[in-house]
XYZ file of C-alpha atoms in Angstrom:
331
model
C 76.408 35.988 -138.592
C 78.022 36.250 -134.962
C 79.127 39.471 -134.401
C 82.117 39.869 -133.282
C 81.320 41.463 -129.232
C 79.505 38.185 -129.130
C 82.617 36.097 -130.841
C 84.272 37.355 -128.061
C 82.506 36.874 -125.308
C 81.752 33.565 -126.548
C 85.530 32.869 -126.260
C 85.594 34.593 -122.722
C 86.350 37.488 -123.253
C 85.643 39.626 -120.036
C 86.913 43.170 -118.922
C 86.849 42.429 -115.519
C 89.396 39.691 -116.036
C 91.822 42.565 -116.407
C 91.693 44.103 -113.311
C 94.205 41.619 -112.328
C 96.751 44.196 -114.043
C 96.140 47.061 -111.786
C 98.050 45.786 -109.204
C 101.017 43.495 -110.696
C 104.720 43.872 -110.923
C 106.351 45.710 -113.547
C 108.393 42.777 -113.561
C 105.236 40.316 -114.434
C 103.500 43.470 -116.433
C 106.044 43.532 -118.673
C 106.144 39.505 -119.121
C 102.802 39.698 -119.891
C 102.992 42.056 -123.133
C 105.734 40.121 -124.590
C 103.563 37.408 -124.022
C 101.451 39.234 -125.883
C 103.873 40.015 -128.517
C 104.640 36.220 -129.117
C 100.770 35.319 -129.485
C 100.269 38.611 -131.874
C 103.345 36.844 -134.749
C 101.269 33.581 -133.980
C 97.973 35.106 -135.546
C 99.675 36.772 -138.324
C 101.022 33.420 -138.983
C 97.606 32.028 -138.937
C 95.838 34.497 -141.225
C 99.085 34.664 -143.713
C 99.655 38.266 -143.248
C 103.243 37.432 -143.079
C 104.973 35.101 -145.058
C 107.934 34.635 -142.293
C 105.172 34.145 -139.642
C 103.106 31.965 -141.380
C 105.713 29.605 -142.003
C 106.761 29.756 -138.255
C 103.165 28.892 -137.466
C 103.196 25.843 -139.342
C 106.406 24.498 -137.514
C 105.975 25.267 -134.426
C 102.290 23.141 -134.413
C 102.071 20.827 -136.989
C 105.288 20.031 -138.947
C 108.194 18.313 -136.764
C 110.884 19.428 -138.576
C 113.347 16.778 -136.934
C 111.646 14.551 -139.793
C 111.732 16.952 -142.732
C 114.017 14.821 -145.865
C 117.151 16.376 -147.416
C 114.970 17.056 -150.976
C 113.316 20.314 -151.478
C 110.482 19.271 -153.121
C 109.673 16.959 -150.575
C 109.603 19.016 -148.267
C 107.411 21.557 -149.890
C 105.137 18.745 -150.666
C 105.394 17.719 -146.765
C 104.516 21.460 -146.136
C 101.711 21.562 -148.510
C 99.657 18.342 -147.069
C 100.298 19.308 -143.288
C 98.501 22.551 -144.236
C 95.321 21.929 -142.135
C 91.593 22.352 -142.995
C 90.123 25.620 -142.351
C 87.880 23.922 -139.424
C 90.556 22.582 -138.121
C 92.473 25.726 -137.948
C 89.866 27.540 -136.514
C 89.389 25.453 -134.167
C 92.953 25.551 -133.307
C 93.417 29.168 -132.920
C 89.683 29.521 -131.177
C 91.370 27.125 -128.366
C 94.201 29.589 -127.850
C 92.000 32.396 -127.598
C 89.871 30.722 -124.872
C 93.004 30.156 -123.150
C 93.923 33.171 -122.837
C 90.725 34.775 -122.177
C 90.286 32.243 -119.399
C 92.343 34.473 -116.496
C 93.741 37.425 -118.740
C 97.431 36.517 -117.753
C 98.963 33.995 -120.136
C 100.979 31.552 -118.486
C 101.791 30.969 -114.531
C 105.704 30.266 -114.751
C 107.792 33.094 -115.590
C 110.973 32.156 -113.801
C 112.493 30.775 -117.147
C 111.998 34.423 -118.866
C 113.448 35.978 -115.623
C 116.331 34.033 -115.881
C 116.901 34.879 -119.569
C 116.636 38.184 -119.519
C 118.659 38.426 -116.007
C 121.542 36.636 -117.473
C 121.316 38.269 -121.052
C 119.372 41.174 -121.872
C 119.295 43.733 -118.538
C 122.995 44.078 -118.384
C 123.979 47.105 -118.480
C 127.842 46.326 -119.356
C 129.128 43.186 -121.523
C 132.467 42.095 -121.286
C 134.347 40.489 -123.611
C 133.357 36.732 -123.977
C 136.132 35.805 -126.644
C 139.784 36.601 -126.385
C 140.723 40.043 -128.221
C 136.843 40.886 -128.476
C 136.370 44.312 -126.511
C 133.425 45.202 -123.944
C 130.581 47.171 -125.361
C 127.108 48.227 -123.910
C 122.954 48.425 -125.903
C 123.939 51.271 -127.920
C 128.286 51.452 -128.152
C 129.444 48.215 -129.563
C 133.372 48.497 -130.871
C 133.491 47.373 -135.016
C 133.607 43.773 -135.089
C 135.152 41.528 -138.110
C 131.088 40.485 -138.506
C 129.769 43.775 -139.341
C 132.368 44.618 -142.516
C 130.952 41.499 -143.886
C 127.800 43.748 -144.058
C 129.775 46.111 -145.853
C 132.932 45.345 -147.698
C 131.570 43.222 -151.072
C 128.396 45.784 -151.303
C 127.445 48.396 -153.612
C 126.428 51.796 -151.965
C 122.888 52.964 -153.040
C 124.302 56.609 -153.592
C 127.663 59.137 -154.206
C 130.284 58.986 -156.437
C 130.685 55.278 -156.608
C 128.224 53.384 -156.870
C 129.049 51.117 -159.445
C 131.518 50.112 -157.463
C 131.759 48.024 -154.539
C 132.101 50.251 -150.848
C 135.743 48.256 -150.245
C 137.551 49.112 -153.807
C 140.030 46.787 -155.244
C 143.335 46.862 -155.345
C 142.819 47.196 -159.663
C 140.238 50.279 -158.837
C 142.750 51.951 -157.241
C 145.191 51.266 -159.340
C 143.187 52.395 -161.994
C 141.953 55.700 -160.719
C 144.939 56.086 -159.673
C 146.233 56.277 -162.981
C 143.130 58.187 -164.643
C 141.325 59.347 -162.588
C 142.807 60.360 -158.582
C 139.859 63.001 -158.030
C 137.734 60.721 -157.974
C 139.791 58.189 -156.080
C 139.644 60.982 -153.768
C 135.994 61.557 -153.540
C 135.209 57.667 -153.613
C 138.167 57.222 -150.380
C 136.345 60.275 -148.093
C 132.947 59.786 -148.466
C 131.307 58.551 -145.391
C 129.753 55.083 -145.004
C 126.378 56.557 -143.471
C 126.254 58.966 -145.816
C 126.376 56.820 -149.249
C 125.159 53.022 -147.814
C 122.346 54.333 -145.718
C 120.056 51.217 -145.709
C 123.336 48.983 -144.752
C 123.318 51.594 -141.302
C 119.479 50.152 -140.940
C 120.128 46.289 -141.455
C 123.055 46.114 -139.454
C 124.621 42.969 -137.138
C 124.079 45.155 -133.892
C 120.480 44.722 -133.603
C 120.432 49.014 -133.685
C 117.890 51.339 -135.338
C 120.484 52.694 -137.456
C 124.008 51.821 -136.807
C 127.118 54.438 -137.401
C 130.423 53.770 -137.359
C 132.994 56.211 -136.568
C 136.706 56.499 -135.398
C 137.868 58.030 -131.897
C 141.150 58.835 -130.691
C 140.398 57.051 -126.979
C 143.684 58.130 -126.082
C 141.857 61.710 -125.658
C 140.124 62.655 -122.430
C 136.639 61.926 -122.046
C 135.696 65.666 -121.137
C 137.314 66.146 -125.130
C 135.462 63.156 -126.846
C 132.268 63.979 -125.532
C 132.342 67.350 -125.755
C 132.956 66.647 -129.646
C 130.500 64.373 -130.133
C 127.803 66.615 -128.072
C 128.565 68.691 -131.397
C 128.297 66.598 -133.813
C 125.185 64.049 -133.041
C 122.926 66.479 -133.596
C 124.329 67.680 -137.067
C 124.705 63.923 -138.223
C 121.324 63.339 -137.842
C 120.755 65.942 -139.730
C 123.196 64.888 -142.558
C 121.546 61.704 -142.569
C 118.167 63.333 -142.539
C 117.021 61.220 -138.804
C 114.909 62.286 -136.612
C 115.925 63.638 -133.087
C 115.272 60.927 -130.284
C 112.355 61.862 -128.321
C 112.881 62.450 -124.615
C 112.484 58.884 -122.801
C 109.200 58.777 -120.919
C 110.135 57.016 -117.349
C 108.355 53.411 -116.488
C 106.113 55.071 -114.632
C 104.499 57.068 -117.271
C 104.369 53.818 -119.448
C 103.311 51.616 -117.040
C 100.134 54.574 -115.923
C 98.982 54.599 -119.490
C 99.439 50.849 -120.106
C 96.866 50.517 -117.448
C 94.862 53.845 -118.222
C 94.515 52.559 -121.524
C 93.346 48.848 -121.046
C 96.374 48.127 -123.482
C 96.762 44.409 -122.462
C 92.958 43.718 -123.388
C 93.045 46.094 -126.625
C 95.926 44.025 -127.668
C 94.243 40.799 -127.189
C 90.941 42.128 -128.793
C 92.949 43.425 -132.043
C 94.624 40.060 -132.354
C 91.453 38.399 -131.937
C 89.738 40.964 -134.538
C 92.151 39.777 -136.954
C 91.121 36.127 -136.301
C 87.493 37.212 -136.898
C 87.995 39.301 -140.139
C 90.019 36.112 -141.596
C 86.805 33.801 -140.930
C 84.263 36.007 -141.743
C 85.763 38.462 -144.311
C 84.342 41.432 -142.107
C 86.503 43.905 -140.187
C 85.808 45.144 -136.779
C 85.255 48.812 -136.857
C 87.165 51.133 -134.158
C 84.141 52.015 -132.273
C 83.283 48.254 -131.862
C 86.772 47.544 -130.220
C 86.327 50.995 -128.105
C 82.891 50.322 -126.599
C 84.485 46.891 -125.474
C 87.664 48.005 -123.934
C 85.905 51.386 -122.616
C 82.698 50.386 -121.955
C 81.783 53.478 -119.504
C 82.138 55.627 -122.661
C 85.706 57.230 -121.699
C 87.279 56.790 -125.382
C 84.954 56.217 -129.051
C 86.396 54.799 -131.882
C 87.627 58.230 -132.977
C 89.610 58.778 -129.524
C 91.283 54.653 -129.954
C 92.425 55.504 -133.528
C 94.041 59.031 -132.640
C 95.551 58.283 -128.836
C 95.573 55.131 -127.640
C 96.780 53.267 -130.800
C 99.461 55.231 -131.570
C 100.539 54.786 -128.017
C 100.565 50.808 -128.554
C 101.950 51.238 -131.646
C 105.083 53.395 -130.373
C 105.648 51.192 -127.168
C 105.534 47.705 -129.544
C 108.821 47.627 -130.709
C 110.524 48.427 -127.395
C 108.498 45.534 -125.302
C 111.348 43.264 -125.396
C 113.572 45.526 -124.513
C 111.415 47.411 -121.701
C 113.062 45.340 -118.865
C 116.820 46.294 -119.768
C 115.615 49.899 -121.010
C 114.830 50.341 -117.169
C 116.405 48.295 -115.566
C 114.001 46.433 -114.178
C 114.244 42.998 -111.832
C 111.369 40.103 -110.872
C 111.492 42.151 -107.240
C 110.657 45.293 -108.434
């Protein structure tokens, strides 16, 4: 059996390809490990390692869903017989590979991306598009109608009420009212965060953990951030989160993204999951290490316990990496 340094070379795989990196613009740096990103939820499509993905996969190259019928079952039957052969897939996903492996930088026409992200995602401030919506920023976003939808109807997971739904009814009320006003008064003052933590996670934002909170803006701004200096700290406490960790500047990403050879580990780990779903054999560590370091400056041990973890932490911020620092195609 093929192993898999020779799958990849077979494919084209070559170091040197990378060098290319060394010396491109954060701007087209940072295109290329979304790019990255996009072809990484491709493969776990392909090998099924997520359901969501997998689905996506078979869309987006061989079901047009234009002619999909109204009937459920047909369509999973549609679904079922567009499902290609192994060999074919392989094939399919082999092609892809050798694409990419052909220069190292996936795709020659970023303009469209620029102009998204331009237009969209690096603004710093967004105004109001609708009439009586107010202007918000990435992480202060005024309560919208959308997100109590997230709340109102739900049960929360913990406190005095959960039995109930988080918005009481007007019988509830009545009712404790009548029977019961201490709790009435617990269930009225305990804190969204606090009791419907998971609905702070999922939330309409797009955030890590949404909070919502009341402020008297007719205070100065010396006053309301001098309270909420206080409190941040303590709430994450309350709500058992971890401080943020001091934000490493561009320049310390961008060094290690190079240092590391993370464009080419990415690429090899996607392609190692390709291998291990044909051949049923996973690629160890030191394998992937003597590829991407090939001088000997990181073993297996060293990928697993540094540069990993590094990939791992900077994965979920790639698409946000432009707006995070404000970064422009000229830069």
């Amino acid at each position: 059996m093929i192993s898999f340094k020779n799958f990849a070379e077979a494919l084209g795989f070559n170091l040197g390809k990378y060098e290319v990196f060394t010396d491109m613009s954060d701007f087209e740096l940072i295109t290329q490990l979304m790019r990255r990103e996009d072809y990484n939820r491709f493969i776990k499509g392909f090998v099924v390692e997520d359901e969501e993905h997998f689905m996506a996969y078979l869309y987006e190259n061989f079901i047009d869903v234009r002619s999909l019928p109204e009937d459920e079952n047909e369509v999973k039957d549609i679904i079922n017989s567009k499902i290609p052969s192994i060999e074919t897939e392989i094939a399919f996903v082999s092609s892809r590979f050798r694409k990419i492996f052909a220069s190292s930088v996936i795709g020659d026409d970023i303009g469209a991306d620029y102009s998204f992200y331009e237009k969209n995602i690096r603004k710093e401030l967004y105004k109001g598009f609708f009439s009586h919506m107010l202007s918000s920023t990435r992480t202060v976003v005024p309560l919208r109608r959308i997100m109590l939808e997230n709340y109102v109807w739900k049960k929360p997971s913990s406190g005095a009420g959960t039995e109930r739904t988080l918005l009481l009814s007007s019988e509830d009320v009545d009712y404790l009212s009548e029977h019961d006003d201490e709790l009435l008064f617990t269930l009225a003052n305990e804190s969204l965060s606090a009791v419907a933590p998971e609905l702070m996670k999922y939330n309409s934002e797009g955030f890590s953990y949404a909070m919502h909170l009341s402020l008297d803006i007719t205070k100065t701004d010396d006053e309301i951030l001098s309270d909420l200096k206080k409190l941040l700290p303590i709430w994450r406490k309350e709500l058992n989160l971890e401080e943020p960790e001091p934000k490493r500047t561009w320049g310390y990403l961008r060094e290690r993204i190079i240092k590391y050879n993370i464009i080419p580990l990415m690429d090899l780990l996607m392609l190692a999951k390709f291998y291990t779903f044909g051949t049923k054999r996973r690629v160890p560590k030191r394998v992937l290490a003597s590829m991407i370091y090939p001088n000997g400056e990181r073993d297996g041990f060293g990928l697993e316990q540094t540069v990993i973890p590094f990939l791992e932490k900077i994965r979920p911020k790639i698409y946000k990496l432009l707006s995070e620092y404000k970064i422009n195609k000229e830069k």
